[in-house]
Short mmCIF file of C-alpha atoms and ligand atoms in Angstrom, two decimals:
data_model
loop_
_atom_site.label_atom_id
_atom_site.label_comp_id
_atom_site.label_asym_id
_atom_site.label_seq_id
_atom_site.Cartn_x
_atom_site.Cartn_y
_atom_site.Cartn_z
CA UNK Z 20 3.75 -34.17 -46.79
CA UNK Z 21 7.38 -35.49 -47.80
CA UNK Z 22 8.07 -34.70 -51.97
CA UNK Z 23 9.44 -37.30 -53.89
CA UNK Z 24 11.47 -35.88 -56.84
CA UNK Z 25 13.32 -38.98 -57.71
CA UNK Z 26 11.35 -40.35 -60.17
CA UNK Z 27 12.35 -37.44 -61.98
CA UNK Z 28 14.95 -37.44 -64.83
CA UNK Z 29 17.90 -35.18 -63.42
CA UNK Z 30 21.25 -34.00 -64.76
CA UNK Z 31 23.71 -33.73 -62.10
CA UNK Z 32 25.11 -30.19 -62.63
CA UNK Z 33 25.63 -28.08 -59.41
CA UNK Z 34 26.96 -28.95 -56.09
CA UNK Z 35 23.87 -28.99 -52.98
CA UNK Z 36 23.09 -27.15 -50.82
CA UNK Z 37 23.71 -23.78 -51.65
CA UNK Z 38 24.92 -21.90 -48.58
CA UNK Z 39 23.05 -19.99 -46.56
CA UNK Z 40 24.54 -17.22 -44.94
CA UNK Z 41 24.38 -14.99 -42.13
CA UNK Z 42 24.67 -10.92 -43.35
CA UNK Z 43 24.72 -9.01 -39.98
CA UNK Z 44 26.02 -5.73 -41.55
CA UNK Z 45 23.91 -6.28 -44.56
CA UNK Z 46 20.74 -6.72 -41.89
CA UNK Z 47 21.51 -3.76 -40.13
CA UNK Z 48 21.03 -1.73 -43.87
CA UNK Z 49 17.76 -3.54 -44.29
CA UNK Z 50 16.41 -2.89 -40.30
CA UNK Z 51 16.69 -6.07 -39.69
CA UNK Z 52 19.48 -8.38 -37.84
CA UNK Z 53 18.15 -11.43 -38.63
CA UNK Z 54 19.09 -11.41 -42.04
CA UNK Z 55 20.50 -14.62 -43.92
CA UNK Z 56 21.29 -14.90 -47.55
CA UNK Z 57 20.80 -18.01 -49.77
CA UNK Z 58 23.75 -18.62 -52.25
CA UNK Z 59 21.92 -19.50 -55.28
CA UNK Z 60 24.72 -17.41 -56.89
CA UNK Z 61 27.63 -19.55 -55.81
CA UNK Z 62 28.07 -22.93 -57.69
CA UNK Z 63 31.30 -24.13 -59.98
CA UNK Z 64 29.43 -24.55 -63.62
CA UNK Z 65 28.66 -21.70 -65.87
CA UNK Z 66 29.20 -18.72 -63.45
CA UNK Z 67 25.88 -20.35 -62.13
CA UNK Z 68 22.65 -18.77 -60.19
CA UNK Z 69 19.38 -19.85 -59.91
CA UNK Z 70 18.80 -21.28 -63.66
CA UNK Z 71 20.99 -24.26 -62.96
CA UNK Z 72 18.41 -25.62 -60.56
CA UNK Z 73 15.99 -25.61 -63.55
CA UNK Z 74 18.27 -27.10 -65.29
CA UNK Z 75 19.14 -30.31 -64.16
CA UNK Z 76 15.18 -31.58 -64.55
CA UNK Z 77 15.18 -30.12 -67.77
CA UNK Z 78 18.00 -31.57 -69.33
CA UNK Z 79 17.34 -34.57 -67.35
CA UNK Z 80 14.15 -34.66 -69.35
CA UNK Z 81 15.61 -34.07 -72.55
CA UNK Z 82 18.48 -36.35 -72.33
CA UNK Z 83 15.68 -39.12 -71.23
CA UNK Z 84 13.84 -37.91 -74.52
CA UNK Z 85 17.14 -38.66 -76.42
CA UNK Z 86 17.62 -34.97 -77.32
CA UNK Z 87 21.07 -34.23 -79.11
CA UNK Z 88 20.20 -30.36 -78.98
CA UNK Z 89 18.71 -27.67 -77.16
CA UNK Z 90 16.86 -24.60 -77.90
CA UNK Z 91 16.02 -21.90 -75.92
CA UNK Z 92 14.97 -18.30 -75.46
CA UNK Z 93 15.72 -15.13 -73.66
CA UNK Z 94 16.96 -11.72 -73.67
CA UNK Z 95 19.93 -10.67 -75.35
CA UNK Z 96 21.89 -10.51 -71.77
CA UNK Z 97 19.72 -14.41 -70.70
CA UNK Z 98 21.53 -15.88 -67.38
CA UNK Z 99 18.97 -18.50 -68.21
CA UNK Z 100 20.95 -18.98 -72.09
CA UNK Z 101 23.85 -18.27 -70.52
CA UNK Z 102 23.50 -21.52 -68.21
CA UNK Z 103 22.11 -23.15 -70.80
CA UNK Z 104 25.16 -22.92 -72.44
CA UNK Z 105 27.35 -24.12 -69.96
CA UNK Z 106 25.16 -27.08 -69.14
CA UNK Z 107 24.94 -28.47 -72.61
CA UNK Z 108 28.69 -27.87 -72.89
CA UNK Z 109 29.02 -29.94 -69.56
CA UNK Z 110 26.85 -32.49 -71.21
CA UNK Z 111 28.14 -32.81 -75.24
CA UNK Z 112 24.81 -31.56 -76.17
CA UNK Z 113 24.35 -28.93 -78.76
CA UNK Z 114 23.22 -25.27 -77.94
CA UNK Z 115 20.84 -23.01 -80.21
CA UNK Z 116 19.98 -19.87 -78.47
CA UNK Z 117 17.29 -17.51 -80.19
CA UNK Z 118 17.67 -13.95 -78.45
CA UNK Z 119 15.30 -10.98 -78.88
CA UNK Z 120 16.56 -7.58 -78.61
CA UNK Z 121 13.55 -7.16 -75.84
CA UNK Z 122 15.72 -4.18 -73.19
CA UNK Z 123 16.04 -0.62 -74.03
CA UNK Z 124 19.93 -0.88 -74.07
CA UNK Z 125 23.01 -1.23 -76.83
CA UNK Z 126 26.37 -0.32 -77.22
CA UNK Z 127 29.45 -2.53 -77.06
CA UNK Z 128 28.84 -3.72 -73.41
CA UNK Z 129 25.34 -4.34 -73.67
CA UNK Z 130 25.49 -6.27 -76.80
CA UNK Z 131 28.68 -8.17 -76.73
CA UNK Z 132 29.84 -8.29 -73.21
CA UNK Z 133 28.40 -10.23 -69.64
CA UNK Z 134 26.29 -13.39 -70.45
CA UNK Z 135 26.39 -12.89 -74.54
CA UNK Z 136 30.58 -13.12 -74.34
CA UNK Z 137 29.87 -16.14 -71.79
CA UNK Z 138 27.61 -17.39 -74.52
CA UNK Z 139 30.35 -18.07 -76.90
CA UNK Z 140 32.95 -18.88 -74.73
CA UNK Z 141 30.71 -21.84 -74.10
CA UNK Z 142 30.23 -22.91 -77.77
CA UNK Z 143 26.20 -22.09 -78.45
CA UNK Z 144 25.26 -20.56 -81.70
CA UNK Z 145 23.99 -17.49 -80.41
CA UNK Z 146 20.92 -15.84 -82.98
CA UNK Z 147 19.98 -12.53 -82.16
CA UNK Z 148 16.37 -11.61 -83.77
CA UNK Z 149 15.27 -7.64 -83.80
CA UNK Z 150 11.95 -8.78 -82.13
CA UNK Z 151 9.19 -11.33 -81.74
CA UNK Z 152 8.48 -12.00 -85.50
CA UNK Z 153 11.92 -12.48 -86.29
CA UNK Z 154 12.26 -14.85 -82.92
CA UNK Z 155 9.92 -17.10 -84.39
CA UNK Z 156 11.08 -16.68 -87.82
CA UNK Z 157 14.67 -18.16 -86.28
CA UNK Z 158 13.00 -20.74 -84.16
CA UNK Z 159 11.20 -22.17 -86.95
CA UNK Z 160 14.66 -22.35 -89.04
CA UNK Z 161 16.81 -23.59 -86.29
CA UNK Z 162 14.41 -26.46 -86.51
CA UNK Z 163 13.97 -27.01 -89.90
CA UNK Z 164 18.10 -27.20 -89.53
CA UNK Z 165 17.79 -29.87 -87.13
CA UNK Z 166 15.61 -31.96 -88.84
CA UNK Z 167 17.52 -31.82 -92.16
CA UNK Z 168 20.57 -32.63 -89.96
CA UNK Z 169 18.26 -35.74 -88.38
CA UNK Z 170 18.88 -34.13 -84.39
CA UNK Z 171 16.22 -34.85 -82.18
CA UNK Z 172 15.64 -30.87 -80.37
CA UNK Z 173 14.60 -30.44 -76.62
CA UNK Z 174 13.03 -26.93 -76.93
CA UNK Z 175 12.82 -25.32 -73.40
CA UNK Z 176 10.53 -22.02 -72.53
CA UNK Z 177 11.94 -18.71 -71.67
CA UNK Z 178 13.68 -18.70 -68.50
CA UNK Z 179 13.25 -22.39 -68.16
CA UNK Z 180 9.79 -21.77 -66.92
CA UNK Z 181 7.47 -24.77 -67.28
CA UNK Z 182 6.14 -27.20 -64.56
CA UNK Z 183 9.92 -29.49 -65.15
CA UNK Z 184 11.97 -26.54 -64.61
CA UNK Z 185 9.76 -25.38 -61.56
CA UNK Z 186 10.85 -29.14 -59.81
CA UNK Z 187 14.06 -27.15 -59.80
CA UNK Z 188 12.63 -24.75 -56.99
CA UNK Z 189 10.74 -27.26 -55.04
CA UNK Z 190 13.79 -28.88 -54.96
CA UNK Z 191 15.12 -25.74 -53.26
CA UNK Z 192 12.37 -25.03 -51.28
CA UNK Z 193 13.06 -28.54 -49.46
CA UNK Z 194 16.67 -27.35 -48.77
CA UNK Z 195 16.21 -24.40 -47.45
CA UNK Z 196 13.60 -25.56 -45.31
CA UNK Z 197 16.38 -27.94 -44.08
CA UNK Z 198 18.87 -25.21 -43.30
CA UNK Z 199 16.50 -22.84 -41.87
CA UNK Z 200 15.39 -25.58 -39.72
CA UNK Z 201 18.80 -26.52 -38.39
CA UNK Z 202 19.43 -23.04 -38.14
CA UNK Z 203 16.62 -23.10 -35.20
CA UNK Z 204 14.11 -20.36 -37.48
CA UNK Z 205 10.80 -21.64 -37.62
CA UNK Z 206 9.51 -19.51 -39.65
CA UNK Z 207 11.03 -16.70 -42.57
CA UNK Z 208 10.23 -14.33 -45.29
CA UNK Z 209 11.32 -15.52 -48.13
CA UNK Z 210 12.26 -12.64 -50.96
CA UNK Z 211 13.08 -13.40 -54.13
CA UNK Z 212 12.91 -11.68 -57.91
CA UNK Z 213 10.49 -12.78 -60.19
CA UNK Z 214 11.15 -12.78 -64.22
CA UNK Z 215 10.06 -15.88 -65.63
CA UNK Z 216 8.32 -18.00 -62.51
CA UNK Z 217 9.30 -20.65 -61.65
CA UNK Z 218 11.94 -19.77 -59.16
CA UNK Z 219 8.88 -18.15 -56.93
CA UNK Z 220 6.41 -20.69 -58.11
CA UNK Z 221 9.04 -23.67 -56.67
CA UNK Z 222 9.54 -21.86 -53.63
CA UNK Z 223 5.74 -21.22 -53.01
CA UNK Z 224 4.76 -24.71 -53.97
CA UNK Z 225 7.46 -26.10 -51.63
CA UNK Z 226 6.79 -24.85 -48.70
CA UNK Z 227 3.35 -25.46 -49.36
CA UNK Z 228 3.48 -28.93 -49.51
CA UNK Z 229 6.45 -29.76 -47.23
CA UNK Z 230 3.84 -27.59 -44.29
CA UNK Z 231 7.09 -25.23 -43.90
CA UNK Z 232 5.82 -21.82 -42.05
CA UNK Z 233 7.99 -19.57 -44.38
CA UNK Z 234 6.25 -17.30 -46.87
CA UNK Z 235 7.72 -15.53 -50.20
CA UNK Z 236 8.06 -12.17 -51.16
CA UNK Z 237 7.81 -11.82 -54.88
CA UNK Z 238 10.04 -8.72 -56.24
CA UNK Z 239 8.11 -7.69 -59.60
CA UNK Z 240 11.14 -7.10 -61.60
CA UNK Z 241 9.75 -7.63 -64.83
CA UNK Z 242 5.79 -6.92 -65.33
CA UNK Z 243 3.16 -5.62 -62.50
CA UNK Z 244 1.96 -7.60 -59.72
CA UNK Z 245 -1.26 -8.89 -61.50
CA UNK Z 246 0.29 -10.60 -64.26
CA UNK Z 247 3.36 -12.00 -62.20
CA UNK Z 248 0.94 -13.55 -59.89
CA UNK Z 249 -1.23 -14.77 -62.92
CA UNK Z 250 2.09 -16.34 -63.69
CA UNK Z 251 2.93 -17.87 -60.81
CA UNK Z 252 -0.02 -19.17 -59.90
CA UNK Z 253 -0.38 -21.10 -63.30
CA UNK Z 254 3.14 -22.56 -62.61
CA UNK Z 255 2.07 -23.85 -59.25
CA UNK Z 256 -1.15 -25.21 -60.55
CA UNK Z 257 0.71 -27.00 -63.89
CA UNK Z 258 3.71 -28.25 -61.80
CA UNK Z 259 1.21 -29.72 -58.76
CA UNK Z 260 -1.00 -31.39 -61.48
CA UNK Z 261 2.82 -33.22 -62.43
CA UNK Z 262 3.50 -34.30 -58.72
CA UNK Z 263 -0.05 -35.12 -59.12
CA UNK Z 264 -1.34 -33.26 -55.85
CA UNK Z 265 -3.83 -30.83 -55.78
CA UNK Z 266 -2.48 -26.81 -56.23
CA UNK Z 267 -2.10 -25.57 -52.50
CA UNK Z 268 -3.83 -21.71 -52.00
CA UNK Z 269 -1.25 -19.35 -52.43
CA UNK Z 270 -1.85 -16.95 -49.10
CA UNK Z 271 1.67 -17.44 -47.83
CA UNK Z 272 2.90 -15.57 -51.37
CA UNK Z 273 2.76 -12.15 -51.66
CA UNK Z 274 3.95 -9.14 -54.15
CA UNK Z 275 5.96 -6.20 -55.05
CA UNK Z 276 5.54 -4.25 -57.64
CA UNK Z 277 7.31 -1.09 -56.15
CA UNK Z 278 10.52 -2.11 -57.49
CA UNK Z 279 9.95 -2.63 -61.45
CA UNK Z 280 10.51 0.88 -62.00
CA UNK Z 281 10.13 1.97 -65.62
CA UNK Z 282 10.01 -1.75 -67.08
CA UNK Z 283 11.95 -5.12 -67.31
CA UNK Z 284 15.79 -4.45 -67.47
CA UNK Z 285 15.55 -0.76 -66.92
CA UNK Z 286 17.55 -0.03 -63.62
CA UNK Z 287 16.40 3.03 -60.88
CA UNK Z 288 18.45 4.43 -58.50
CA UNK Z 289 17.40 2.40 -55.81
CA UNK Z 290 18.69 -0.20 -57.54
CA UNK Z 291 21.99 1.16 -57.93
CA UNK Z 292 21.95 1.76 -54.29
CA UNK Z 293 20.96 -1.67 -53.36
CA UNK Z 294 24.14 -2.53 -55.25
CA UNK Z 295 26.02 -0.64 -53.14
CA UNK Z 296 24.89 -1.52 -50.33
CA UNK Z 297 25.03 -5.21 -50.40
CA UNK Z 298 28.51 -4.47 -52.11
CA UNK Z 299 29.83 -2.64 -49.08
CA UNK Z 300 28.61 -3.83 -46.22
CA UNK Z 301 28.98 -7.70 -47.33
CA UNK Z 302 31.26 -7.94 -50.41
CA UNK Z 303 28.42 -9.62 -52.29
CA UNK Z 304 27.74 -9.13 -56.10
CA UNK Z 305 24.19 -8.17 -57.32
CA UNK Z 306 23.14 -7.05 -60.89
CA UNK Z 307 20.81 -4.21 -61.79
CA UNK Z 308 18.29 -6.58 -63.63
CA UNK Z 309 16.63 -9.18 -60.80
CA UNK Z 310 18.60 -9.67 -57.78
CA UNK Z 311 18.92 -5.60 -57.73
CA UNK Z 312 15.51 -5.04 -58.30
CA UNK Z 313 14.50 -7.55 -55.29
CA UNK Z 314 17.31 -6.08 -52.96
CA UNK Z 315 15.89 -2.72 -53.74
CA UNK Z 316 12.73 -3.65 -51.65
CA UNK Z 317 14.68 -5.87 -48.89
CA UNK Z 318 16.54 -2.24 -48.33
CA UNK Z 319 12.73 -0.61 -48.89
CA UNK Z 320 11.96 -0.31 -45.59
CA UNK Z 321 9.26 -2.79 -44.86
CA UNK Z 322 11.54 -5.62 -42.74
CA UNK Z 323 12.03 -4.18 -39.70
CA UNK Z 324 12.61 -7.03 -36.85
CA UNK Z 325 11.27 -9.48 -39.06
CA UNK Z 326 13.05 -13.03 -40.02
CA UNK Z 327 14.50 -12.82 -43.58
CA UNK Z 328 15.88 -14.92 -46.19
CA UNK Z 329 17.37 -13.22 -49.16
CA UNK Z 330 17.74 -15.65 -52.37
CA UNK Z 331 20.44 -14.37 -54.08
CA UNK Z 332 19.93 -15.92 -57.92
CA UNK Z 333 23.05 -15.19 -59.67
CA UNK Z 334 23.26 -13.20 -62.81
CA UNK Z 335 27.19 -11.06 -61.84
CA UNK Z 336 27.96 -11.63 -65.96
CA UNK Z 337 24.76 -9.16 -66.31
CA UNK Z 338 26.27 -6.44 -64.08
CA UNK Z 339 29.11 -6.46 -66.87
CA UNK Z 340 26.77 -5.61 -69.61
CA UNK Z 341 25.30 -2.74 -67.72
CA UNK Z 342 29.24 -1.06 -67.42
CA UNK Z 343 29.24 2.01 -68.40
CA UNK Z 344 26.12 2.84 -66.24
CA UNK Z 345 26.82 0.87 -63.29
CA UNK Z 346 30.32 2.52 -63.34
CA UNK Z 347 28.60 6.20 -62.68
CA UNK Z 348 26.11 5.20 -60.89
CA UNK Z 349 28.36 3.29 -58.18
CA UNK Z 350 31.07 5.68 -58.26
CA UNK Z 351 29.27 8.90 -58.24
CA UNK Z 352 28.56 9.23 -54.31
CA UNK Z 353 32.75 8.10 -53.72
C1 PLP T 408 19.73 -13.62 -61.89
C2 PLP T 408 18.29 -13.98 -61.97
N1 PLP T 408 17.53 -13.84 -60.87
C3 PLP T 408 16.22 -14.13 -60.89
C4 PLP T 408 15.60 -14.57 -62.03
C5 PLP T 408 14.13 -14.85 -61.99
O1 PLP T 408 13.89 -16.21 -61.98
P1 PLP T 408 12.58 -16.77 -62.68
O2 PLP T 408 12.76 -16.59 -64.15
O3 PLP T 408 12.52 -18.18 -62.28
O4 PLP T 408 11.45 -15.97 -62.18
C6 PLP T 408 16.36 -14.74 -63.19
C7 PLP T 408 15.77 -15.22 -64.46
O5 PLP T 408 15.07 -14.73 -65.19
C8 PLP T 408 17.73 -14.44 -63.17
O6 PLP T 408 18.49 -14.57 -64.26
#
């Protein structure tokens, strides 16, 4: 089946396609020589990664909708906010971004630093709430703002996560099926970190429909297997019913949980070493929330001869926020 996005509202925001990139140094780490790694990371806007895809159907959408401002969600340290940021710069639209204090982590770096300093530098009004109470508390005065002021609000999930932002990743999953096709591999595993969904959820759905042989391994950065497959299943299922096809099975899509460690945004020292590695052998950038987590089971072992793909999503301002840890932790073994 061929996918036909373009009836779809879209923003144009990033530059396509992504590269994709051999890492022979990086594959010898992992047991594997047939590693390649897709630059989600790399684009010009916002210090971009893997939210920008999202993005561009869901401000797309809410321009359509004649939306003057945007709300969103996230962490303190969001790359999704972040991006949001920068896009609604980009576009003259208004940014309202309601933060929960939701990691186990403060000080100076944490809470002023990486995305949150990115945050201002791109002009949103930045509302940090002490937890989920106070986050709708905020929301529901953020609105009441907006309607006094007579702004018509696009209010967009956590993460970007809803069956518009997921168009984002089947978007990608056509791509890379491209590339890997003109790079003469048939067939790949596909790893990738999971927080919100949709990034997986595209992917899976993609390849799925497009009949590509490539499956996708699901690093569990953020909650246990069970409820990030719960999750990405109900993404597939809500974003097929919009392309109006039926949900595909989901046996191509698998999970690991080995990685979360003690909880979303928590680091282990296999992440830290992940760092390193793809740091030294490859001069690439990861950060100790998602794309460290995932690396940490790419370097796990469990890829020995096999045909990878490594989706790098972004997220270097985050690696900022985690300084004064990241600095012992990667120095300590010089
Ligand atoms: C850098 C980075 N990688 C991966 C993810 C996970 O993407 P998703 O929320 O679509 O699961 C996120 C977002 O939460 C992210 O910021």
């Amino acid at each position: 089946m061929t996918l036909d996005l373009a009836r779809f509202p879209r923003a144009e925001l990033g530059v396509w396609p992504t590269p994709l990139q051999e890492a022979p140094r990086l594959g010898v780490a992992a047991g594997t020589e047939k590693l390649l790694l897709k630059r989600d990371d790399v684009n010009p806007l916002g210090a971009a990664g893997n939210k920008l895809r999202k993005l561009e159907f869901l401000l797309g959408d809410a321009l359509a909708r004649g939306a003057d401002t945007v709300v969103t969600f996230g962490a303190r340290q969001t790359n999704h906010g972040r991006l949001t940021a920068a896009a609604c710069a980009r576009l003259g639209v208004r940014c309202e971004l309601v933060l929960t204090a939701k990691v186990p982590r403060d000080g100076a770096a944490y809470d002023t630093s990486g995305n949150v300093l990115l945050d201002h530098l791109f002009g949103a009004r930045v509302h940090i709430c002490a937890d989920a109470d106070d986050t709708a508390r905020t929301y529901e005065r953020v609105m009441a703002e907006a309607d006094g002021d007579g702004r018509t609000v696009a209010t967009i999930p956590v993460g970007g996560s809803n069956a518009i932002g997921t168009l984002g990743y089947v978007a990608a999953a056509a791509e890379l099926a491209q590339q890997l096709d003109t790079a003469g591999v048939p067939s790949a595993r596909v790893v990738v970190a999971m927080g919100s969904g949709a990034t997986a959820a595209g992917l899976a759905l993609g390849f799925a429909v497009l009949g590509a042989d490539h499956r996708v391994d699901v690093a569990c950065v953020g909650m246990p297997a069970t409820e990030t497959e719960a999750e990405v299943s109900r993404l597939v299922t809500e974003t097929a019913a919009l392309l109006g096809i039926d949900a595909p099975p989901l046996g191509h899509v698998r999970y690991d949980e080995s990685v979360l460690g003690p909880g979303y945004g928590v680091p282990t020292d296999r992440v830290w070493e992940a760092l390193r590695t793809f740091g030294t052998t490859e001069g690439v950038v990861l950060e100790p929330v998602y794309t460290g987590k995932a690396a940490a089971g790419l370097l796990g072992g469990g890829y020995v001869g096999e045909q990878v793909v490594f989706v790098h999503t972004g997220g270097m301002p985050g690696l900022f926020a985690y300084a004064p840890e990241a600095v012992v932790a990667v120095t300590a073994r010089r």
